[in-house]
mmCIF file of N, CA and C in Angstrom:
data_model
loop_
_atom_site.group_PDB
_atom_site.id
_atom_site.type_symbol
_atom_site.label_atom_id
_atom_site.label_comp_id
_atom_site.label_asym_id
_atom_site.label_seq_id
_atom_site.Cartn_x
_atom_site.Cartn_y
_atom_site.Cartn_z
ATOM 1 N N UNK X 1 187.012 108.372 145.614
ATOM 2 C CA UNK X 1 187.181 106.955 145.376
ATOM 3 C C UNK X 1 185.860 106.271 145.665
ATOM 4 N N UNK X 2 185.461 105.383 144.786
ATOM 5 C CA UNK X 2 184.244 104.613 144.939
ATOM 6 C C UNK X 2 184.608 103.142 144.995
ATOM 7 N N UNK X 3 184.050 102.421 145.961
ATOM 8 C CA UNK X 3 184.299 100.983 146.078
ATOM 9 C C UNK X 3 182.984 100.278 145.859
ATOM 10 N N UNK X 4 182.965 99.331 144.936
ATOM 11 C CA UNK X 4 181.744 98.572 144.687
ATOM 12 C C UNK X 4 182.129 97.125 144.435
ATOM 13 N N UNK X 5 181.145 96.243 144.597
ATOM 14 C CA UNK X 5 181.435 94.847 144.285
ATOM 15 C C UNK X 5 180.315 94.271 143.448
ATOM 16 N N UNK X 6 180.694 93.300 142.648
ATOM 17 C CA UNK X 6 179.736 92.550 141.846
ATOM 18 C C UNK X 6 180.122 91.101 141.987
ATOM 19 N N UNK X 7 179.199 90.215 141.651
ATOM 20 C CA UNK X 7 179.582 88.809 141.752
ATOM 21 C C UNK X 7 179.227 88.069 140.475
ATOM 22 N N UNK X 8 180.073 88.219 139.420
ATOM 23 C CA UNK X 8 179.871 87.407 138.235
ATOM 24 C C UNK X 8 180.218 85.971 138.570
ATOM 25 N N UNK X 9 179.408 85.068 138.143
ATOM 26 C CA UNK X 9 179.476 83.663 138.546
ATOM 27 C C UNK X 9 179.549 83.625 140.063
ATOM 28 N N UNK X 10 180.488 82.904 140.648
ATOM 29 C CA UNK X 10 180.526 82.850 142.102
ATOM 30 C C UNK X 10 181.667 83.686 142.673
ATOM 31 N N UNK X 11 182.453 84.344 141.824
ATOM 32 C CA UNK X 11 183.581 85.141 142.303
ATOM 33 C C UNK X 11 183.126 86.550 142.652
ATOM 34 N N UNK X 12 183.715 87.090 143.679
ATOM 35 C CA UNK X 12 183.444 88.471 144.051
ATOM 36 C C UNK X 12 184.615 89.306 143.572
ATOM 37 N N UNK X 13 184.314 90.393 142.900
ATOM 38 C CA UNK X 13 185.370 91.269 142.422
ATOM 39 C C UNK X 13 185.125 92.650 143.008
ATOM 40 N N UNK X 14 186.180 93.299 143.466
ATOM 41 C CA UNK X 14 186.074 94.633 144.005
ATOM 42 C C UNK X 14 186.638 95.606 142.992
ATOM 43 N N UNK X 15 185.817 96.580 142.591
ATOM 44 C CA UNK X 15 186.248 97.595 141.651
ATOM 45 C C UNK X 15 186.448 98.890 142.413
ATOM 46 N N UNK X 16 187.575 99.514 142.202
ATOM 47 C CA UNK X 16 187.834 100.809 142.796
ATOM 48 C C UNK X 16 187.935 101.793 141.651
ATOM 49 N N UNK X 17 187.061 102.779 141.637
ATOM 50 C CA UNK X 17 187.117 103.816 140.631
ATOM 51 C C UNK X 17 187.621 105.072 141.311
ATOM 52 N N UNK X 18 188.777 105.539 140.891
ATOM 53 C CA UNK X 18 189.389 106.709 141.488
ATOM 54 C C UNK X 18 188.850 107.955 140.802
ATOM 55 N N UNK X 19 189.068 109.099 141.438
ATOM 56 C CA UNK X 19 188.607 110.369 140.877
ATOM 57 C C UNK X 19 189.264 110.654 139.535
ATOM 58 N N UNK X 20 190.419 110.062 139.254
ATOM 59 C CA UNK X 20 191.145 110.316 138.010
ATOM 60 C C UNK X 20 190.762 109.331 136.903
ATOM 61 N N UNK X 21 189.708 108.594 137.068
ATOM 62 C CA UNK X 21 189.176 107.622 136.111
ATOM 63 C C UNK X 21 189.974 106.326 136.054
ATOM 64 N N UNK X 22 190.867 106.095 137.012
ATOM 65 C CA UNK X 22 191.544 104.804 137.076
ATOM 66 C C UNK X 22 190.524 103.726 137.415
ATOM 67 N N UNK X 23 190.673 102.567 136.824
ATOM 68 C CA UNK X 23 189.814 101.428 137.122
ATOM 69 C C UNK X 23 190.697 100.305 137.620
ATOM 70 N N UNK X 24 190.565 99.973 138.893
ATOM 71 C CA UNK X 24 191.408 98.956 139.500
ATOM 72 C C UNK X 24 190.523 97.883 140.105
ATOM 73 N N UNK X 25 190.808 96.639 139.768
ATOM 74 C CA UNK X 25 190.099 95.511 140.347
ATOM 75 C C UNK X 25 191.052 94.824 141.304
ATOM 76 N N UNK X 26 190.599 94.601 142.540
ATOM 77 C CA UNK X 26 191.431 93.949 143.549
ATOM 78 C C UNK X 26 190.904 92.570 143.872
ATOM 79 N N UNK X 27 191.804 91.625 144.011
ATOM 80 C CA UNK X 27 191.459 90.310 144.524
ATOM 81 C C UNK X 27 190.968 90.523 145.959
ATOM 82 N N UNK X 28 189.764 90.070 146.312
ATOM 83 C CA UNK X 28 189.229 90.318 147.653
ATOM 84 C C UNK X 28 190.102 89.774 148.781
ATOM 85 N N UNK X 29 190.892 88.733 148.525
ATOM 86 C CA UNK X 29 191.768 88.187 149.558
ATOM 87 C C UNK X 29 192.821 89.210 149.989
ATOM 88 N N UNK X 30 193.181 90.133 149.100
ATOM 89 C CA UNK X 30 194.174 91.148 149.441
ATOM 90 C C UNK X 30 193.684 92.082 150.545
ATOM 91 N N UNK X 31 192.381 92.272 150.620
ATOM 92 C CA UNK X 31 191.825 93.203 151.596
ATOM 93 C C UNK X 31 191.948 92.708 153.030
ATOM 94 N N UNK X 32 192.267 91.437 153.218
ATOM 95 C CA UNK X 32 192.469 90.905 154.570
ATOM 96 C C UNK X 32 193.948 90.894 154.960
ATOM 97 N N UNK X 33 194.818 91.381 154.081
ATOM 98 C CA UNK X 33 196.254 91.449 154.335
ATOM 99 C C UNK X 33 196.593 92.855 154.835
ATOM 100 N N UNK X 34 196.959 92.966 156.121
ATOM 101 C CA UNK X 34 197.238 94.273 156.722
ATOM 102 C C UNK X 34 198.358 95.022 156.004
ATOM 103 N N UNK X 35 199.423 94.311 155.617
ATOM 104 C CA UNK X 35 200.543 94.962 154.930
ATOM 105 C C UNK X 35 200.083 95.521 153.583
ATOM 106 N N UNK X 36 199.252 94.748 152.865
ATOM 107 C CA UNK X 36 198.729 95.238 151.587
ATOM 108 C C UNK X 36 197.911 96.502 151.805
ATOM 109 N N UNK X 37 196.998 96.468 152.756
ATOM 110 C CA UNK X 37 196.112 97.615 152.997
ATOM 111 C C UNK X 37 196.902 98.863 153.361
ATOM 112 N N UNK X 38 197.928 98.713 154.182
ATOM 113 C CA UNK X 38 198.745 99.861 154.573
ATOM 114 C C UNK X 38 199.517 100.407 153.365
ATOM 115 N N UNK X 39 200.168 99.527 152.608
ATOM 116 C CA UNK X 39 200.940 99.970 151.445
ATOM 117 C C UNK X 39 200.040 100.541 150.357
ATOM 118 N N UNK X 40 198.916 99.887 150.106
ATOM 119 C CA UNK X 40 197.992 100.345 149.069
ATOM 120 C C UNK X 40 197.426 101.717 149.430
ATOM 121 N N UNK X 41 197.106 101.915 150.716
ATOM 122 C CA UNK X 41 196.604 103.208 151.163
ATOM 123 C C UNK X 41 197.618 104.318 150.945
ATOM 124 N N UNK X 42 198.879 104.041 151.227
ATOM 125 C CA UNK X 42 199.940 105.017 151.010
ATOM 126 C C UNK X 42 200.114 105.283 149.519
ATOM 127 N N UNK X 43 200.082 104.231 148.717
ATOM 128 C CA UNK X 43 200.257 104.359 147.268
ATOM 129 C C UNK X 43 199.157 105.216 146.641
ATOM 130 N N UNK X 44 197.926 105.016 147.065
ATOM 131 C CA UNK X 44 196.788 105.727 146.455
ATOM 132 C C UNK X 44 196.470 107.064 147.116
ATOM 133 N N UNK X 45 197.269 107.496 148.074
ATOM 134 C CA UNK X 45 196.987 108.756 148.762
ATOM 135 C C UNK X 45 197.738 109.929 148.135
ATOM 136 N N UNK X 46 197.283 111.112 148.480
ATOM 137 C CA UNK X 46 197.993 112.349 148.145
ATOM 138 C C UNK X 46 198.315 112.521 146.682
ATOM 139 N N UNK X 47 199.581 112.873 146.407
ATOM 140 C CA UNK X 47 199.999 113.199 145.049
ATOM 141 C C UNK X 47 199.954 112.005 144.109
ATOM 142 N N UNK X 48 199.917 110.806 144.648
ATOM 143 C CA UNK X 48 199.886 109.604 143.806
ATOM 144 C C UNK X 48 198.459 109.243 143.417
ATOM 145 N N UNK X 49 197.496 110.002 143.917
ATOM 146 C CA UNK X 49 196.089 109.734 143.630
ATOM 147 C C UNK X 49 195.703 110.156 142.219
ATOM 148 N N UNK X 50 196.570 110.895 141.519
ATOM 149 C CA UNK X 50 196.227 111.351 140.175
ATOM 150 C C UNK X 50 196.800 110.455 139.083
ATOM 151 N N UNK X 51 197.272 109.276 139.449
ATOM 152 C CA UNK X 51 197.812 108.343 138.470
ATOM 153 C C UNK X 51 196.676 107.677 137.697
ATOM 154 N N UNK X 52 196.856 107.513 136.414
ATOM 155 C CA UNK X 52 195.848 106.854 135.604
ATOM 156 C C UNK X 52 196.259 105.399 135.407
ATOM 157 N N UNK X 53 195.632 104.512 136.174
ATOM 158 C CA UNK X 53 195.991 103.101 136.157
ATOM 159 C C UNK X 53 194.759 102.263 135.887
ATOM 160 N N UNK X 54 194.884 101.310 134.996
ATOM 161 C CA UNK X 54 193.847 100.320 134.775
ATOM 162 C C UNK X 54 194.493 98.960 134.991
ATOM 163 N N UNK X 55 194.092 98.282 136.053
ATOM 164 C CA UNK X 55 194.729 97.012 136.394
ATOM 165 C C UNK X 55 193.783 96.119 137.168
ATOM 166 N N UNK X 56 194.008 94.819 137.047
ATOM 167 C CA UNK X 56 193.327 93.808 137.852
ATOM 168 C C UNK X 56 194.394 93.183 138.732
ATOM 169 N N UNK X 57 194.483 93.649 139.968
ATOM 170 C CA UNK X 57 195.542 93.193 140.858
ATOM 171 C C UNK X 57 195.113 91.904 141.540
ATOM 172 N N UNK X 58 195.839 90.849 141.214
ATOM 173 C CA UNK X 58 195.507 89.515 141.700
ATOM 174 C C UNK X 58 196.369 89.097 142.894
ATOM 175 N N UNK X 59 197.651 89.526 142.908
ATOM 176 C CA UNK X 59 198.580 89.121 143.963
ATOM 177 C C UNK X 59 199.369 90.316 144.474
ATOM 178 N N UNK X 60 199.923 90.153 145.680
ATOM 179 C CA UNK X 60 200.729 91.183 146.331
ATOM 180 C C UNK X 60 202.028 90.556 146.827
ATOM 181 N N UNK X 61 203.141 91.238 146.586
ATOM 182 C CA UNK X 61 204.444 90.814 147.093
ATOM 183 C C UNK X 61 204.938 91.895 148.053
ATOM 184 N N UNK X 62 205.109 91.515 149.303
ATOM 185 C CA UNK X 62 205.656 92.426 150.309
ATOM 186 C C UNK X 62 207.156 92.155 150.397
ATOM 187 N N UNK X 63 207.928 92.962 149.681
ATOM 188 C CA UNK X 63 209.374 92.794 149.658
ATOM 189 C C UNK X 63 210.090 93.807 150.538
ATOM 190 N N UNK X 64 209.343 94.489 151.396
ATOM 191 C CA UNK X 64 209.957 95.490 152.269
ATOM 192 C C UNK X 64 210.900 94.795 153.249
ATOM 193 N N UNK X 65 212.109 95.364 153.402
ATOM 194 C CA UNK X 65 213.091 94.800 154.324
ATOM 195 C C UNK X 65 213.904 93.662 153.740
ATOM 196 N N UNK X 66 213.574 93.239 152.526
ATOM 197 C CA UNK X 66 214.317 92.149 151.893
ATOM 198 C C UNK X 66 215.380 92.721 150.959
ATOM 199 N N UNK X 67 216.558 92.124 150.998
ATOM 200 C CA UNK X 67 217.629 92.546 150.104
ATOM 201 C C UNK X 67 217.390 91.970 148.714
ATOM 202 N N UNK X 68 217.844 92.697 147.735
ATOM 203 C CA UNK X 68 217.766 92.245 146.360
ATOM 204 C C UNK X 68 218.616 90.977 146.227
ATOM 205 N N UNK X 69 218.207 89.976 145.547
ATOM 206 C CA UNK X 69 217.127 89.884 144.564
ATOM 207 C C UNK X 69 215.834 89.271 145.097
ATOM 208 N N UNK X 70 215.652 89.178 146.408
ATOM 209 C CA UNK X 70 214.477 88.497 146.961
ATOM 210 C C UNK X 70 213.133 89.080 146.492
ATOM 211 N N UNK X 71 212.934 90.416 146.469
ATOM 212 C CA UNK X 71 211.640 90.915 145.960
ATOM 213 C C UNK X 71 211.376 90.478 144.516
ATOM 214 N N UNK X 72 212.423 90.476 143.693
ATOM 215 C CA UNK X 72 212.273 90.042 142.305
ATOM 216 C C UNK X 72 211.946 88.557 142.224
ATOM 217 N N UNK X 73 212.602 87.735 143.022
ATOM 218 C CA UNK X 73 212.316 86.296 143.010
ATOM 219 C C UNK X 73 210.883 86.021 143.470
ATOM 220 N N UNK X 74 210.423 86.739 144.494
ATOM 221 C CA UNK X 74 209.044 86.574 144.952
ATOM 222 C C UNK X 74 208.059 87.031 143.875
ATOM 223 N N UNK X 75 208.399 88.109 143.162
ATOM 224 C CA UNK X 75 207.561 88.572 142.057
ATOM 225 C C UNK X 75 207.444 87.491 140.988
ATOM 226 N N UNK X 76 208.550 86.885 140.615
ATOM 227 C CA UNK X 76 208.533 85.830 139.595
ATOM 228 C C UNK X 76 207.625 84.670 140.017
ATOM 229 N N UNK X 77 207.685 84.299 141.303
ATOM 230 C CA UNK X 77 206.837 83.202 141.794
ATOM 231 C C UNK X 77 205.356 83.583 141.709
ATOM 232 N N UNK X 78 205.028 84.817 142.051
ATOM 233 C CA UNK X 78 203.624 85.247 141.998
ATOM 234 C C UNK X 78 203.140 85.380 140.559
ATOM 235 N N UNK X 79 204.007 85.816 139.663
ATOM 236 C CA UNK X 79 203.604 85.931 138.257
ATOM 237 C C UNK X 79 203.245 84.572 137.669
ATOM 238 N N UNK X 80 203.891 83.498 138.139
ATOM 239 C CA UNK X 80 203.550 82.156 137.660
ATOM 240 C C UNK X 80 202.113 81.789 138.019
ATOM 241 N N UNK X 81 201.617 82.312 139.143
ATOM 242 C CA UNK X 81 200.254 82.015 139.607
ATOM 243 C C UNK X 81 199.230 83.031 139.110
ATOM 244 N N UNK X 82 199.678 84.066 138.422
ATOM 245 C CA UNK X 82 198.805 85.160 137.990
ATOM 246 C C UNK X 82 198.201 84.861 136.624
ATOM 247 N N UNK X 83 196.923 85.129 136.488
ATOM 248 C CA UNK X 83 196.232 84.920 135.215
ATOM 249 C C UNK X 83 196.713 85.941 134.182
ATOM 250 N N UNK X 84 196.693 85.534 132.940
ATOM 251 C CA UNK X 84 197.082 86.413 131.840
ATOM 252 C C UNK X 84 196.217 87.672 131.852
ATOM 253 N N UNK X 85 196.840 88.830 131.789
ATOM 254 C CA UNK X 85 196.121 90.102 131.801
ATOM 255 C C UNK X 85 195.924 90.683 133.191
ATOM 256 N N UNK X 86 196.223 89.904 134.228
ATOM 257 C CA UNK X 86 196.095 90.397 135.598
ATOM 258 C C UNK X 86 197.447 90.910 136.088
ATOM 259 N N UNK X 87 197.457 91.513 137.281
ATOM 260 C CA UNK X 87 198.659 92.196 137.749
ATOM 261 C C UNK X 87 199.086 91.741 139.141
ATOM 262 N N UNK X 88 200.345 92.042 139.446
ATOM 263 C CA UNK X 88 200.926 91.827 140.771
ATOM 264 C C UNK X 88 201.384 93.191 141.275
ATOM 265 N N UNK X 89 201.058 93.473 142.532
ATOM 266 C CA UNK X 89 201.479 94.710 143.193
ATOM 267 C C UNK X 89 202.649 94.364 144.104
ATOM 268 N N UNK X 90 203.775 95.079 143.951
ATOM 269 C CA UNK X 90 204.999 94.783 144.687
ATOM 270 C C UNK X 90 205.446 96.010 145.474
ATOM 271 N N UNK X 91 205.855 95.789 146.726
ATOM 272 C CA UNK X 91 206.507 96.848 147.488
ATOM 273 C C UNK X 91 207.878 96.345 147.907
ATOM 274 N N UNK X 92 208.856 97.246 147.908
ATOM 275 C CA UNK X 92 210.221 96.896 148.306
ATOM 276 C C UNK X 92 210.906 98.139 148.862
ATOM 277 N N UNK X 93 211.894 97.927 149.713
ATOM 278 C CA UNK X 93 212.661 99.048 150.254
ATOM 279 C C UNK X 93 214.094 99.072 149.734
ATOM 280 N N UNK X 94 214.548 98.008 149.119
ATOM 281 C CA UNK X 94 215.895 97.968 148.555
ATOM 282 C C UNK X 94 215.884 98.741 147.232
ATOM 283 N N UNK X 95 216.672 99.829 147.117
ATOM 284 C CA UNK X 95 216.675 100.631 145.882
ATOM 285 C C UNK X 95 217.025 99.821 144.635
ATOM 286 N N UNK X 96 217.826 98.770 144.775
ATOM 287 C CA UNK X 96 218.177 97.945 143.621
ATOM 288 C C UNK X 96 216.967 97.203 143.067
ATOM 289 N N UNK X 97 215.967 96.950 143.899
ATOM 290 C CA UNK X 97 214.772 96.245 143.450
ATOM 291 C C UNK X 97 214.035 97.023 142.373
ATOM 292 N N UNK X 98 213.992 98.337 142.523
ATOM 293 C CA UNK X 98 213.283 99.176 141.536
ATOM 294 C C UNK X 98 213.894 98.970 140.145
ATOM 295 N N UNK X 99 215.198 99.040 140.070
ATOM 296 C CA UNK X 99 215.887 98.881 138.789
ATOM 297 C C UNK X 99 215.773 97.439 138.276
ATOM 298 N N UNK X 100 215.934 96.465 139.183
ATOM 299 C CA UNK X 100 215.866 95.058 138.785
ATOM 300 C C UNK X 100 214.490 94.671 138.263
ATOM 301 N N UNK X 101 213.435 95.148 138.929
ATOM 302 C CA UNK X 101 212.071 94.827 138.488
ATOM 303 C C UNK X 101 211.792 95.443 137.128
ATOM 304 N N UNK X 102 212.219 96.693 136.915
ATOM 305 C CA UNK X 102 212.019 97.341 135.610
ATOM 306 C C UNK X 102 212.760 96.596 134.504
ATOM 307 N N UNK X 103 214.006 96.195 134.774
ATOM 308 C CA UNK X 103 214.792 95.462 133.768
ATOM 309 C C UNK X 103 214.186 94.097 133.484
ATOM 310 N N UNK X 104 213.725 93.406 134.535
ATOM 311 C CA UNK X 104 213.093 92.104 134.361
ATOM 312 C C UNK X 104 211.855 92.216 133.477
ATOM 313 N N UNK X 105 211.014 93.214 133.750
ATOM 314 C CA UNK X 105 209.785 93.389 132.962
ATOM 315 C C UNK X 105 210.111 93.643 131.489
ATOM 316 N N UNK X 106 211.091 94.494 131.247
ATOM 317 C CA UNK X 106 211.470 94.794 129.868
ATOM 318 C C UNK X 106 212.025 93.548 129.168
ATOM 319 N N UNK X 107 212.846 92.797 129.861
ATOM 320 C CA UNK X 107 213.472 91.609 129.275
ATOM 321 C C UNK X 107 212.486 90.468 129.070
ATOM 322 N N UNK X 108 211.581 90.267 130.037
ATOM 323 C CA UNK X 108 210.670 89.116 129.996
ATOM 324 C C UNK X 108 209.355 89.411 129.273
ATOM 325 N N UNK X 109 209.107 90.662 128.925
ATOM 326 C CA UNK X 109 207.890 90.991 128.187
ATOM 327 C C UNK X 109 206.678 91.294 129.046
ATOM 328 N N UNK X 110 206.876 91.559 130.326
ATOM 329 C CA UNK X 110 205.770 91.962 131.195
ATOM 330 C C UNK X 110 205.613 93.479 131.130
ATOM 331 N N UNK X 111 204.440 93.970 131.466
ATOM 332 C CA UNK X 111 204.192 95.403 131.435
ATOM 333 C C UNK X 111 204.327 95.981 132.831
ATOM 334 N N UNK X 112 205.237 96.926 132.990
ATOM 335 C CA UNK X 112 205.385 97.654 134.235
ATOM 336 C C UNK X 112 204.409 98.822 134.161
ATOM 337 N N UNK X 113 203.231 98.625 134.737
ATOM 338 C CA UNK X 113 202.150 99.604 134.633
ATOM 339 C C UNK X 113 202.497 100.865 135.403
ATOM 340 N N UNK X 114 203.056 100.690 136.588
ATOM 341 C CA UNK X 114 203.380 101.837 137.434
ATOM 342 C C UNK X 114 204.555 101.497 138.329
ATOM 343 N N UNK X 115 205.442 102.469 138.528
ATOM 344 C CA UNK X 115 206.526 102.319 139.496
ATOM 345 C C UNK X 115 206.730 103.674 140.156
ATOM 346 N N UNK X 116 206.557 103.708 141.471
ATOM 347 C CA UNK X 116 206.597 104.946 142.233
ATOM 348 C C UNK X 116 207.425 104.748 143.496
ATOM 349 N N UNK X 117 208.139 105.787 143.896
ATOM 350 C CA UNK X 117 208.894 105.778 145.148
ATOM 351 C C UNK X 117 208.194 106.715 146.125
ATOM 352 N N UNK X 118 207.901 106.206 147.333
ATOM 353 C CA UNK X 118 207.181 107.002 148.324
ATOM 354 C C UNK X 118 207.870 106.848 149.676
ATOM 355 N N UNK X 119 208.098 107.974 150.347
ATOM 356 C CA UNK X 119 208.581 107.955 151.719
ATOM 357 C C UNK X 119 207.387 108.274 152.607
ATOM 358 N N UNK X 120 207.062 107.358 153.490
ATOM 359 C CA UNK X 120 205.919 107.558 154.380
ATOM 360 C C UNK X 120 206.165 108.775 155.268
ATOM 361 N N UNK X 121 205.144 109.601 155.492
ATOM 362 C CA UNK X 121 205.327 110.812 156.296
ATOM 363 C C UNK X 121 205.844 110.527 157.710
ATOM 364 N N UNK X 122 205.418 109.425 158.300
ATOM 365 C CA UNK X 122 205.834 109.118 159.669
ATOM 366 C C UNK X 122 207.178 108.403 159.717
ATOM 367 N N UNK X 123 207.724 108.016 158.563
ATOM 368 C CA UNK X 123 208.986 107.283 158.520
ATOM 369 C C UNK X 123 209.879 107.910 157.462
ATOM 370 N N UNK X 124 210.754 108.789 157.872
ATOM 371 C CA UNK X 124 211.582 109.515 156.912
ATOM 372 C C UNK X 124 212.844 108.749 156.529
ATOM 373 N N UNK X 125 213.021 107.531 157.024
ATOM 374 C CA UNK X 125 214.237 106.788 156.717
ATOM 375 C C UNK X 125 214.084 105.823 155.552
ATOM 376 N N UNK X 126 212.944 105.177 155.422
ATOM 377 C CA UNK X 126 212.763 104.181 154.361
ATOM 378 C C UNK X 126 211.877 104.704 153.242
ATOM 379 N N UNK X 127 212.380 104.582 152.044
ATOM 380 C CA UNK X 127 211.563 104.849 150.864
ATOM 381 C C UNK X 127 211.003 103.511 150.415
ATOM 382 N N UNK X 128 209.714 103.493 150.119
ATOM 383 C CA UNK X 128 209.073 102.268 149.652
ATOM 384 C C UNK X 128 208.849 102.395 148.153
ATOM 385 N N UNK X 129 209.317 101.411 147.415
ATOM 386 C CA UNK X 129 209.145 101.386 145.965
ATOM 387 C C UNK X 129 207.918 100.537 145.660
ATOM 388 N N UNK X 130 206.937 101.139 145.000
ATOM 389 C CA UNK X 130 205.675 100.476 144.662
ATOM 390 C C UNK X 130 205.674 100.206 143.160
ATOM 391 N N UNK X 131 205.363 98.981 142.781
ATOM 392 C CA UNK X 131 205.315 98.610 141.365
ATOM 393 C C UNK X 131 204.071 97.783 141.100
ATOM 394 N N UNK X 132 203.487 97.990 139.933
ATOM 395 C CA UNK X 132 202.370 97.171 139.464
ATOM 396 C C UNK X 132 202.804 96.578 138.128
ATOM 397 N N UNK X 133 202.807 95.253 138.062
ATOM 398 C CA UNK X 133 203.277 94.531 136.887
ATOM 399 C C UNK X 133 202.135 93.683 136.333
ATOM 400 N N UNK X 134 201.853 93.838 135.054
ATOM 401 C CA UNK X 134 200.803 93.064 134.402
ATOM 402 C C UNK X 134 201.421 91.907 133.621
ATOM 403 N N UNK X 135 200.817 90.730 133.799
ATOM 404 C CA UNK X 135 201.278 89.542 133.065
ATOM 405 C C UNK X 135 200.591 89.537 131.707
ATOM 406 N N UNK X 136 201.381 89.678 130.654
ATOM 407 C CA UNK X 136 200.801 89.681 129.313
ATOM 408 C C UNK X 136 201.505 88.700 128.388
ATOM 409 N N UNK X 137 202.183 87.733 128.973
ATOM 410 C CA UNK X 137 202.796 86.682 128.152
ATOM 411 C C UNK X 137 202.947 85.421 128.959
#
C-alpha cells in the first residue's frame, strides 16, 4: 500500500494505491476519525486486500450497534452531502442493514461498489458489514 498526497487548488487529497491496483481517494477529515481508521484498517487487511476498488470516499457512516433502519437513514443523509461521483463508506452490525443498503442502492440508482462481511479476529461475536456506495445520480 502506498499513501501519497497532492494539493490541487487548496484541497488536500489522499490517494491510497493498493497492491491490487485499487485507487482510493480518502477525504482527509476521515483520517482523524478513530472509528473510521479502525474499520478501514480491518476492511483493507488480509483476504480483503485483493479487492479491486476505485472510489473517492468522501463520508463515513458508523452504523455499528444501531438497529435497522438507522444505518440506512444515516447513509441517506450522508449521500445528500456527497458530491456526484464520490462515495460513502458504511459499517453496520445489524445483518438486515446489508440487505437494506443493497436494495436501496438498486432502487435509488446508486452504485454499491463493495459489500463485505468481516468478523474481527479479536471479536468473534459481531460481524461488521462494510459497504462502499457511490453517488451517481
